[in-house]
Short mmCIF file of C-alpha atoms in Angstrom, two decimals:
data_model
loop_
_atom_site.label_atom_id
_atom_site.label_comp_id
_atom_site.label_asym_id
_atom_site.label_seq_id
_atom_site.Cartn_x
_atom_site.Cartn_y
_atom_site.Cartn_z
CA MET A 22 82.63 91.58 101.27
CA THR A 23 86.12 89.51 100.49
CA THR A 24 85.73 87.73 104.23
CA GLY A 25 88.12 85.65 106.11
CA VAL A 26 91.75 87.26 104.91
CA ASP A 27 94.60 87.43 106.93
CA LEU A 28 96.65 89.20 103.78
CA VAL A 29 96.13 91.65 101.43
CA LEU A 30 98.95 91.82 98.18
CA LEU A 31 98.82 94.14 96.22
CA ASP A 32 101.00 94.94 92.44
CA ILE A 33 101.62 98.51 92.44
CA GLU A 34 101.14 99.77 88.39
CA GLY A 35 97.49 100.28 87.34
CA THR A 36 96.51 99.03 90.58
CA LEU A 37 98.06 101.34 93.34
CA THR A 38 99.65 104.22 90.87
CA PRO A 39 98.83 105.36 87.22
CA THR A 40 101.13 103.03 84.41
CA LYS A 41 102.37 106.44 83.75
CA GLN A 42 103.60 106.76 86.76
CA VAL A 43 106.25 104.22 85.53
CA HIS A 44 106.45 104.45 82.21
CA SER A 45 105.93 108.67 81.74
CA VAL A 46 107.32 110.25 85.33
CA LEU A 47 110.01 107.01 86.48
CA TYR A 48 111.55 106.07 84.01
CA ASP A 49 112.15 109.69 82.55
CA TYR A 50 113.49 110.32 85.28
CA ALA A 51 115.56 106.69 85.42
CA ARG A 52 116.81 106.72 81.66
CA PRO A 53 119.12 110.18 81.19
CA ARG A 54 120.77 109.27 84.66
CA LEU A 55 121.42 104.93 83.57
CA GLY A 56 124.58 106.18 82.23
CA PRO A 57 126.28 108.61 84.68
CA TRP A 58 125.33 106.32 87.87
CA LEU A 59 126.87 103.25 85.97
CA ASP A 60 130.51 105.36 86.04
CA GLU A 61 129.57 107.43 88.96
CA HIS A 62 128.85 103.69 91.64
CA ALA A 63 131.57 101.46 89.58
CA GLY A 64 132.72 100.72 92.97
CA SER A 65 129.14 99.52 94.37
CA PRO A 66 128.69 95.72 94.97
CA ALA A 67 125.25 96.23 93.86
CA VAL A 68 126.17 97.94 90.58
CA ALA A 69 128.50 95.81 89.57
CA GLU A 70 127.06 92.58 89.98
CA ALA A 71 124.05 94.09 87.80
CA VAL A 72 126.26 95.24 85.55
CA ALA A 73 127.76 92.33 85.26
CA GLN A 74 123.98 89.95 84.70
CA VAL A 75 123.25 92.78 81.72
CA ARG A 76 126.61 91.90 80.03
CA SER A 77 125.44 88.31 80.33
CA LEU A 78 122.00 88.70 79.84
CA GLY A 79 122.48 90.66 77.47
CA GLY A 80 125.23 88.86 75.20
CA LEU A 81 127.50 91.55 75.67
CA ALA A 82 131.39 90.58 76.54
CA PRO A 83 132.60 90.45 80.25
CA ASP A 84 134.63 93.98 79.83
CA ALA A 85 131.77 96.05 77.24
CA GLY A 86 131.76 99.50 78.21
CA THR A 87 129.42 101.34 79.78
CA GLY A 88 128.06 102.26 76.32
CA ASP A 89 127.71 98.79 75.51
CA VAL A 90 125.70 98.28 78.60
CA LEU A 91 123.59 101.10 78.20
CA ARG A 92 121.92 100.26 74.99
CA VAL A 93 121.27 96.85 76.64
CA LEU A 94 119.60 98.40 79.31
CA HIS A 95 117.36 101.24 77.25
CA GLY A 96 116.38 98.43 74.74
CA TRP A 97 114.77 97.04 77.74
CA MET A 98 112.95 100.34 78.67
CA ASP A 99 111.96 100.41 75.40
CA ALA A 100 110.22 97.17 75.78
CA ASP A 101 109.28 97.63 79.13
CA GLU A 102 110.80 94.32 79.86
CA LYS A 103 111.16 92.99 83.45
CA VAL A 104 114.98 92.06 83.69
CA ALA A 105 116.50 92.42 87.30
CA PRO A 106 119.16 93.78 86.60
CA LEU A 107 117.03 96.90 85.17
CA LYS A 108 114.72 97.05 87.75
CA THR A 109 117.92 97.37 90.97
CA LEU A 110 119.45 100.30 88.74
CA GLN A 111 116.08 102.10 88.36
CA GLY A 112 115.22 101.06 91.86
CA LEU A 113 118.74 102.82 93.17
CA ILE A 114 118.36 105.61 91.29
CA TRP A 115 114.80 106.53 92.20
CA GLN A 116 115.68 105.95 95.39
CA ARG A 117 117.77 109.21 95.20
CA GLY A 118 115.04 110.69 93.33
CA TYR A 119 112.71 110.01 96.22
CA ALA A 120 115.27 111.30 98.85
CA THR A 121 115.89 114.17 97.51
CA GLY A 122 112.26 115.20 97.14
CA GLU A 123 112.55 115.19 93.17
CA LEU A 124 110.09 112.02 92.44
CA VAL A 125 106.80 111.84 94.84
CA THR A 126 104.42 109.01 93.81
CA GLU A 127 100.88 109.80 93.10
CA PHE A 128 98.13 106.99 94.33
CA PHE A 129 94.91 107.04 92.81
CA ALA A 130 93.14 109.03 95.20
CA ASP A 131 90.65 105.87 96.85
CA VAL A 132 93.96 103.70 97.65
CA ALA A 133 96.05 105.57 100.36
CA PRO A 134 92.27 105.64 102.19
CA ALA A 135 91.57 101.91 101.58
CA LEU A 136 95.34 100.72 102.54
CA ARG A 137 95.01 102.60 105.84
CA ALA A 138 91.38 101.19 106.54
CA TRP A 139 92.39 97.32 106.09
CA HIS A 140 95.40 98.03 108.22
CA ALA A 141 94.08 99.61 111.20
CA ALA A 142 91.28 96.72 110.82
CA GLY A 143 94.13 93.82 111.17
CA LEU A 144 95.25 93.18 107.84
CA ARG A 145 98.55 92.30 106.62
CA LEU A 146 99.57 94.13 103.39
CA ALA A 147 101.99 93.83 101.47
CA VAL A 148 103.67 94.17 97.68
CA PHE A 149 104.65 92.17 95.04
CA SER A 150 105.54 94.25 91.75
CA SER A 151 108.45 93.62 89.23
CA GLY A 152 109.90 97.45 90.43
CA SER A 153 112.97 96.40 92.95
CA VAL A 154 112.23 96.36 96.57
CA THR A 155 114.62 98.93 96.80
CA ALA A 156 112.14 101.09 94.52
CA GLN A 157 109.42 99.74 96.60
CA LEU A 158 110.48 101.56 100.00
CA ALA A 159 111.42 104.29 98.47
CA ALA A 160 108.25 104.86 96.17
CA PHE A 161 105.79 104.28 99.40
CA SER A 162 108.33 106.60 101.15
CA ARG A 163 106.79 110.03 99.31
CA THR A 164 104.02 110.01 97.67
CA THR A 165 100.80 112.34 97.63
CA ASP A 166 99.67 111.00 100.92
CA GLY A 167 102.75 110.80 103.13
CA ASP A 168 104.71 108.67 104.28
CA VAL A 169 103.36 105.06 103.85
CA THR A 170 105.87 102.46 104.80
CA GLY A 171 104.84 101.68 107.67
CA LEU A 172 101.20 100.11 106.58
CA PHE A 173 102.98 96.98 104.98
CA SER A 174 104.56 93.75 106.51
CA GLY A 175 106.24 92.56 103.32
CA HIS A 176 108.20 93.36 100.25
CA PHE A 177 109.09 90.81 97.18
CA ASP A 178 109.58 91.84 93.50
CA THR A 179 110.82 89.40 90.78
CA VAL A 180 114.40 89.01 92.16
CA ASN A 181 113.25 87.49 96.56
CA ALA A 182 109.65 85.91 94.90
CA GLY A 183 110.09 85.51 91.69
CA PRO A 184 107.83 85.80 87.92
CA LYS A 185 104.61 87.68 87.93
CA ARG A 186 103.13 85.60 85.54
CA ASP A 187 104.31 81.63 87.41
CA ALA A 188 101.97 80.04 90.23
CA SER A 189 105.29 79.12 92.24
CA SER A 190 105.75 83.08 92.62
CA TYR A 191 102.87 83.23 95.15
CA ARG A 192 103.59 79.69 97.08
CA SER A 193 106.75 81.92 98.40
CA ILE A 194 105.47 84.44 98.66
CA ALA A 195 102.28 82.77 100.78
CA ALA A 196 105.80 80.82 102.85
CA ALA A 197 107.44 83.56 103.34
CA LEU A 198 104.96 85.37 105.09
CA GLY A 199 103.54 82.61 107.03
CA VAL A 200 99.89 82.66 105.42
CA ASP A 201 97.04 80.66 104.40
CA PRO A 202 96.92 80.79 100.44
CA ALA A 203 93.33 80.10 100.93
CA ARG A 204 93.29 83.61 103.27
CA ALA A 205 94.93 85.66 101.65
CA VAL A 206 93.77 87.93 98.07
CA PHE A 207 95.77 89.65 95.80
CA LEU A 208 94.91 92.17 93.94
CA THR A 209 96.18 92.94 90.47
CA ASP A 210 95.49 94.79 87.25
CA VAL A 211 96.94 91.76 85.25
CA PRO A 212 94.92 88.79 84.08
CA GLU A 213 97.62 86.61 83.74
CA GLU A 214 98.93 87.37 87.27
CA VAL A 215 95.51 87.01 88.68
CA ALA A 216 95.47 83.25 86.97
CA ALA A 217 98.67 82.57 88.63
CA ALA A 218 97.83 83.60 92.03
CA ALA A 219 94.55 81.50 91.94
CA ALA A 220 96.73 78.56 90.42
CA ALA A 221 98.73 78.92 93.73
CA GLY A 222 95.20 78.94 95.49
CA TRP A 223 94.99 82.50 96.57
CA ARG A 224 92.39 84.97 96.61
CA THR A 225 92.11 87.17 93.42
CA VAL A 226 90.71 90.56 92.41
CA GLY A 227 90.91 92.30 89.31
CA VAL A 228 91.52 95.78 89.35
CA ALA A 229 90.28 97.29 86.11
CA ARG A 230 90.64 100.92 86.41
CA PRO A 231 88.75 102.95 83.63
CA GLY A 232 91.73 104.51 81.40
CA GLU A 233 94.45 102.24 82.20
CA PRO A 234 95.53 99.59 80.18
CA TYR A 235 93.43 96.26 81.34
CA HIS A 236 90.55 98.07 81.46
CA ALA A 237 88.35 96.05 79.90
CA ALA A 238 90.20 92.57 80.07
CA ASP A 239 88.85 89.49 80.97
CA PHE A 240 89.62 88.21 84.40
CA GLY A 241 87.78 84.86 83.87
CA PRO A 242 85.90 83.79 87.25
CA ALA A 243 87.92 86.72 89.51
CA ARG A 244 85.72 89.20 91.05
CA THR A 245 86.60 93.00 89.08
CA VAL A 246 86.38 96.38 90.74
CA ALA A 247 87.28 99.65 89.28
CA THR A 248 87.95 101.38 92.67
CA PHE A 249 88.61 99.87 95.62
CA ASP A 250 85.85 101.79 97.13
CA GLU A 251 83.98 98.82 95.13
CA LEU A 252 86.15 96.00 98.11
CA VAL A 253 85.57 95.82 101.51
CA LEU A 254 87.66 93.31 103.03
CA ALA A 255 86.96 91.47 106.35
CA PRO A 256 90.35 90.05 108.29
CA ALA A 257 89.32 86.48 109.73
CA ALA A 258 89.84 87.95 113.11
CA LEU A 259 86.95 90.37 112.63
CA LEU A 260 84.88 88.00 111.00
CA ALA A 261 84.86 85.73 114.29
CA ALA A 262 84.59 88.54 116.31
CA GLY A 263 81.63 89.24 113.93
CA ARG A 264 79.95 85.45 115.13
CA GLU A 265 80.56 85.57 118.64
CA LEU A 266 79.17 89.21 118.17
CA ALA A 267 75.99 88.51 116.24
CA ALA A 268 75.44 85.49 118.47
CA GLU A 269 75.57 87.19 121.72
CA ALA A 270 73.65 90.13 120.94
CA ALA A 271 69.95 87.64 119.57
CA ARG A 272 70.78 85.61 122.90
CA TYR A 273 69.74 89.75 124.41
CA ALA A 274 67.53 90.66 122.13
CA GLU A 275 65.46 87.31 122.99
CA ARG A 276 65.36 88.05 126.31
CA GLY A 277 64.49 91.86 125.30
CA TRP A 278 67.29 93.01 126.29
CA MET A 279 68.16 94.92 123.01
CA ARG A 280 64.58 96.19 122.32
CA GLY A 281 64.08 97.58 118.19
CA THR A 282 67.72 98.30 117.38
CA SER A 283 69.11 99.68 121.07
CA GLY A 284 72.04 98.00 122.61
CA ASN A 285 75.43 97.53 121.39
CA LEU A 286 78.26 94.80 121.49
CA SER A 287 81.86 94.91 121.63
CA VAL A 288 85.15 92.59 121.32
CA THR A 289 88.87 93.96 121.59
CA LEU A 290 90.94 93.17 118.36
CA GLY A 291 94.01 94.61 119.94
CA ARG A 292 95.42 97.01 122.19
CA ASP A 293 99.07 98.06 120.10
CA PRO A 294 96.70 100.59 118.76
CA LEU A 295 93.62 99.36 120.11
CA ARG A 296 91.10 98.52 118.15
CA LEU A 297 87.45 97.81 118.64
CA ALA A 298 84.87 94.63 116.91
CA VAL A 299 81.59 96.79 117.17
CA THR A 300 78.03 95.64 116.32
CA ALA A 301 76.82 97.82 113.78
CA SER A 302 74.09 100.97 113.78
CA GLY A 303 70.74 100.78 113.19
CA MET A 304 70.35 97.78 112.89
CA ASP A 305 67.80 94.96 114.79
CA LYS A 306 70.33 92.87 116.89
CA GLY A 307 68.44 89.71 116.98
CA GLU A 308 69.03 89.56 113.07
CA LEU A 309 73.07 90.56 112.91
CA THR A 310 75.25 88.35 110.62
CA ALA A 311 79.58 87.84 111.51
CA THR A 312 79.88 90.79 108.61
CA ASP A 313 77.54 93.58 110.69
CA VAL A 314 80.51 94.72 112.91
CA ILE A 315 82.60 97.23 112.70
CA VAL A 316 86.37 98.43 113.89
CA VAL A 317 86.68 101.14 115.65
CA ASP A 318 89.78 103.15 117.26
CA ALA A 319 90.28 104.41 121.21
CA GLY A 320 88.10 107.43 119.99
CA GLY A 321 84.98 104.78 119.02
CA ASP A 322 85.66 106.57 115.81
CA ALA A 323 85.33 103.90 111.78
CA VAL A 324 88.72 102.66 110.90
CA SER A 325 86.75 99.88 108.28
CA ALA A 326 83.58 100.53 106.44
CA GLY A 327 80.36 100.97 107.86
CA VAL A 328 78.58 103.37 110.79
CA PRO A 329 79.33 102.15 114.70
CA SER A 330 76.97 102.45 116.91
CA ALA A 331 77.16 106.43 118.73
CA GLU A 332 78.59 104.42 122.29
CA ALA A 333 81.56 103.03 120.46
CA GLY A 334 83.02 105.77 121.88
CA LEU A 335 82.23 104.63 126.03
CA HIS A 336 83.02 101.18 124.96
CA ALA A 337 86.49 101.54 123.46
CA ARG A 338 87.28 103.95 127.11
CA ILE A 339 86.06 100.77 129.45
CA ALA A 340 88.14 98.73 126.84
CA ALA A 341 91.30 100.77 127.47
CA VAL A 342 90.76 102.04 131.25
CA ALA A 343 89.56 98.27 132.57
CA GLY A 344 91.30 96.49 130.72
CA ALA A 345 88.00 94.47 128.76
CA GLY A 346 88.24 91.87 126.77
CA ALA A 347 84.36 92.06 125.59
CA VAL A 348 81.79 95.39 126.75
CA VAL A 349 78.00 94.56 126.25
CA HIS A 350 75.39 97.34 126.75
CA VAL A 351 71.86 96.46 127.16
CA HIS A 352 68.62 98.07 127.98
CA ALA A 353 67.00 95.81 130.74
CA LEU A 354 65.09 97.63 132.65
CA ALA A 355 66.25 96.59 136.20
CA PRO A 356 69.40 98.53 135.68
CA VAL A 357 67.75 101.50 134.99
CA LEU A 358 65.22 101.39 137.30
CA ALA A 359 67.54 100.80 139.89
CA ALA A 360 69.59 103.80 138.92
CA GLU A 361 66.27 105.51 139.68
CA ARG A 362 66.17 104.70 143.16
CA TRP A 363 69.34 104.94 143.76
CA PRO A 364 71.34 107.70 141.66
CA ASP A 365 74.46 107.81 143.98
CA GLY A 366 75.40 104.37 142.95
CA VAL A 367 73.39 100.90 143.72
CA ARG A 368 74.72 98.97 146.95
CA LEU A 369 74.11 95.11 146.83
CA SER A 370 75.66 92.66 149.65
CA GLY A 371 74.52 90.41 151.87
CA LEU A 372 73.70 87.93 148.53
CA GLU A 373 75.15 84.89 146.98
CA MET A 374 74.79 85.55 143.32
CA LEU A 375 77.38 88.05 143.88
CA LYS A 376 80.05 85.54 143.22
CA GLY A 377 79.09 85.61 139.73
CA VAL A 378 80.46 89.45 139.41
CA GLY A 379 83.92 88.50 141.33
CA ARG A 380 83.17 88.84 144.72
CA GLY A 381 84.89 86.18 146.90
CA ALA A 382 81.71 85.68 149.49
CA HIS A 383 78.13 86.68 149.65
CA ASP A 384 78.74 89.37 151.99
CA ASP A 385 81.34 91.49 149.75
CA PRO A 386 79.50 94.39 149.14
CA VAL A 387 79.54 95.65 145.45
CA THR A 388 78.36 99.78 144.75
CA VAL A 389 77.12 99.86 140.74
CA PRO A 390 78.72 103.56 139.96
CA VAL A 391 75.81 105.53 138.24
CA ILE A 392 75.87 108.17 136.15
CA ALA A 393 74.19 110.74 133.90
CA ASN A 394 72.82 110.32 130.56
CA GLY A 395 74.11 112.44 127.84
CA GLN A 396 74.60 112.30 124.16
CA ASP A 397 78.54 113.36 124.67
CA MET A 398 80.56 109.95 124.35
CA ARG A 399 83.59 111.61 125.91
CA ALA A 400 81.67 113.16 128.77
CA LEU A 401 80.23 109.94 129.83
CA GLY A 402 83.61 108.07 129.56
CA ASP A 403 85.14 110.75 131.74
CA ALA A 404 82.28 110.44 134.40
CA PHE A 405 82.90 106.61 134.03
CA GLU A 406 86.39 106.88 134.90
CA ARG A 407 86.15 108.82 137.66
CA GLY A 408 84.18 106.57 138.83
CA PHE A 409 85.96 103.17 138.13
CA ARG A 410 86.47 100.88 140.03
CA SER A 411 88.58 97.65 139.20
CA ASP A 412 86.85 95.43 141.50
CA VAL A 413 83.11 96.21 139.91
CA PRO A 414 83.17 95.13 136.54
CA ALA A 415 79.56 97.18 135.46
CA LEU A 416 78.18 101.24 135.04
CA ILE A 417 74.54 102.70 134.85
CA VAL A 418 73.67 105.08 132.72
CA ALA A 419 70.80 106.82 134.01
CA ARG A 420 67.24 106.53 132.56
CA HIS A 421 69.46 104.59 129.75
CA GLY A 422 70.88 100.93 130.07
CA ILE A 423 73.85 99.38 131.12
CA TYR A 424 77.31 98.21 130.23
CA VAL A 425 79.11 95.44 132.04
CA TRP A 426 82.22 94.14 130.37
CA GLY A 427 84.71 91.00 130.83
CA ALA A 428 87.34 88.73 129.53
CA ASP A 429 85.58 87.71 127.14
CA LEU A 430 81.83 88.13 126.02
CA ARG A 431 80.88 84.86 127.67
CA GLU A 432 82.27 86.57 130.61
CA ALA A 433 80.48 89.98 130.37
CA ARG A 434 76.94 87.56 129.60
CA HIS A 435 77.54 85.91 133.02
CA ARG A 436 78.50 88.80 134.33
CA LEU A 437 75.14 90.84 133.74
CA GLU A 438 73.20 87.80 133.57
CA CYS A 439 73.98 87.92 137.62
CA LEU A 440 73.46 91.18 138.06
CA GLU A 441 70.30 91.68 136.39
CA TRP A 442 69.12 89.45 138.78
CA LEU A 443 70.54 91.09 141.71
CA LEU A 444 68.83 94.73 140.75
CA ARG A 445 65.58 92.83 140.47
CA PHE A 446 66.25 91.89 143.80
CA ALA A 447 66.91 94.92 145.31
CA LEU A 448 64.16 96.66 143.73
CA ALA A 449 61.75 93.79 144.82
CA THR A 450 62.66 93.44 148.41
CA SER A 451 63.69 97.50 148.86
CA THR A 452 62.01 100.08 151.09
CA ASP A 453 61.60 103.48 150.53
CA ASP A 454 64.82 103.95 151.58
CA PRO A 455 67.46 104.32 149.49
CA THR A 456 70.14 104.39 151.45
CA LYS A 457 69.16 100.70 152.76
CA GLU A 458 72.21 97.90 152.17
CA LEU A 459 71.16 94.34 150.35
#
């Protein structure tokens, strides 16, 4: 796992798409259209500037005609030269092709799922390609996996960033995006680009896909993967949340409130869309590490690698309805016994400890809701929402455990500690009359 990452910068050719997508599809599409495009769009400022650059770089006369300009362009294409005016003109032609549906970008099968998962987990995505920004936007607008332009927060080419094998280009990109290179990773299939990015302080991953030109290349000390399926990226915010969740889980495990692999904790990472970091399923909560967390969406479904607790859906519902920044679910015995005694809700009053759950005075009563247990998290969420009161930050699931929430894990813990004491007191001092006010 590559942890503590804020940004993923991606090459395109050989990394996101097969090389043939460029050489056999895009080049073949642009080549016969270059001449007509130059004549039909001679009045376009972008085309006029590109033609002037071709004349200058190609050693042509300032008034050289379309035929001469075209010969230079075709020569660059034959040599696969990454020359800015050629990329500009190709990008304009490809933009039209994508808009009309004549062109569709083919991603490697592992690419779109990985991009969406990284984006959903909170990572920023950007592109650095020799193809123009215009071409990038067009290519991503119509792919075999739909329009993915919304996943990216930045696009860079050799015009607005610089040569891909020059370390200064990566420094420029980091500055433009406001990111620390040490918390950014560049993925490319070209070893020289890996070296340039590393020299600028970036973390790097060589992408050596079978059948691609650089599949057997030496990427030096950089990690190398054959597909994105081998790559697990954890955002810096998720790593920080993971550390906090692991520490809190260890506290509860030590108290015996998370026995075996039971219980789960979550923190809210973002609200638009709703994203939570939830402790991983099936693990001893006293032994969690910072990476044993899963990102889930508003339905409790994983949007990052791993398996979250089946109860993640209820965490998400509580976060959405109560506005919680953190939710803790433990299997302390007192709440379960209290729900058994008072199945319609546990009423607490007259105790100083009530101030620990947000009450201003000891005689301000609290009734902790109790709902029936079940395996359907949607049904449990509906039951929680029906009985929800904004001034009661807790829910007991009968014969199961208690959920408590707060602005953060610390506040949730303090509230849980107070409630657990209050519930133990209620049980210890109650009579057979379940309606007795405490």
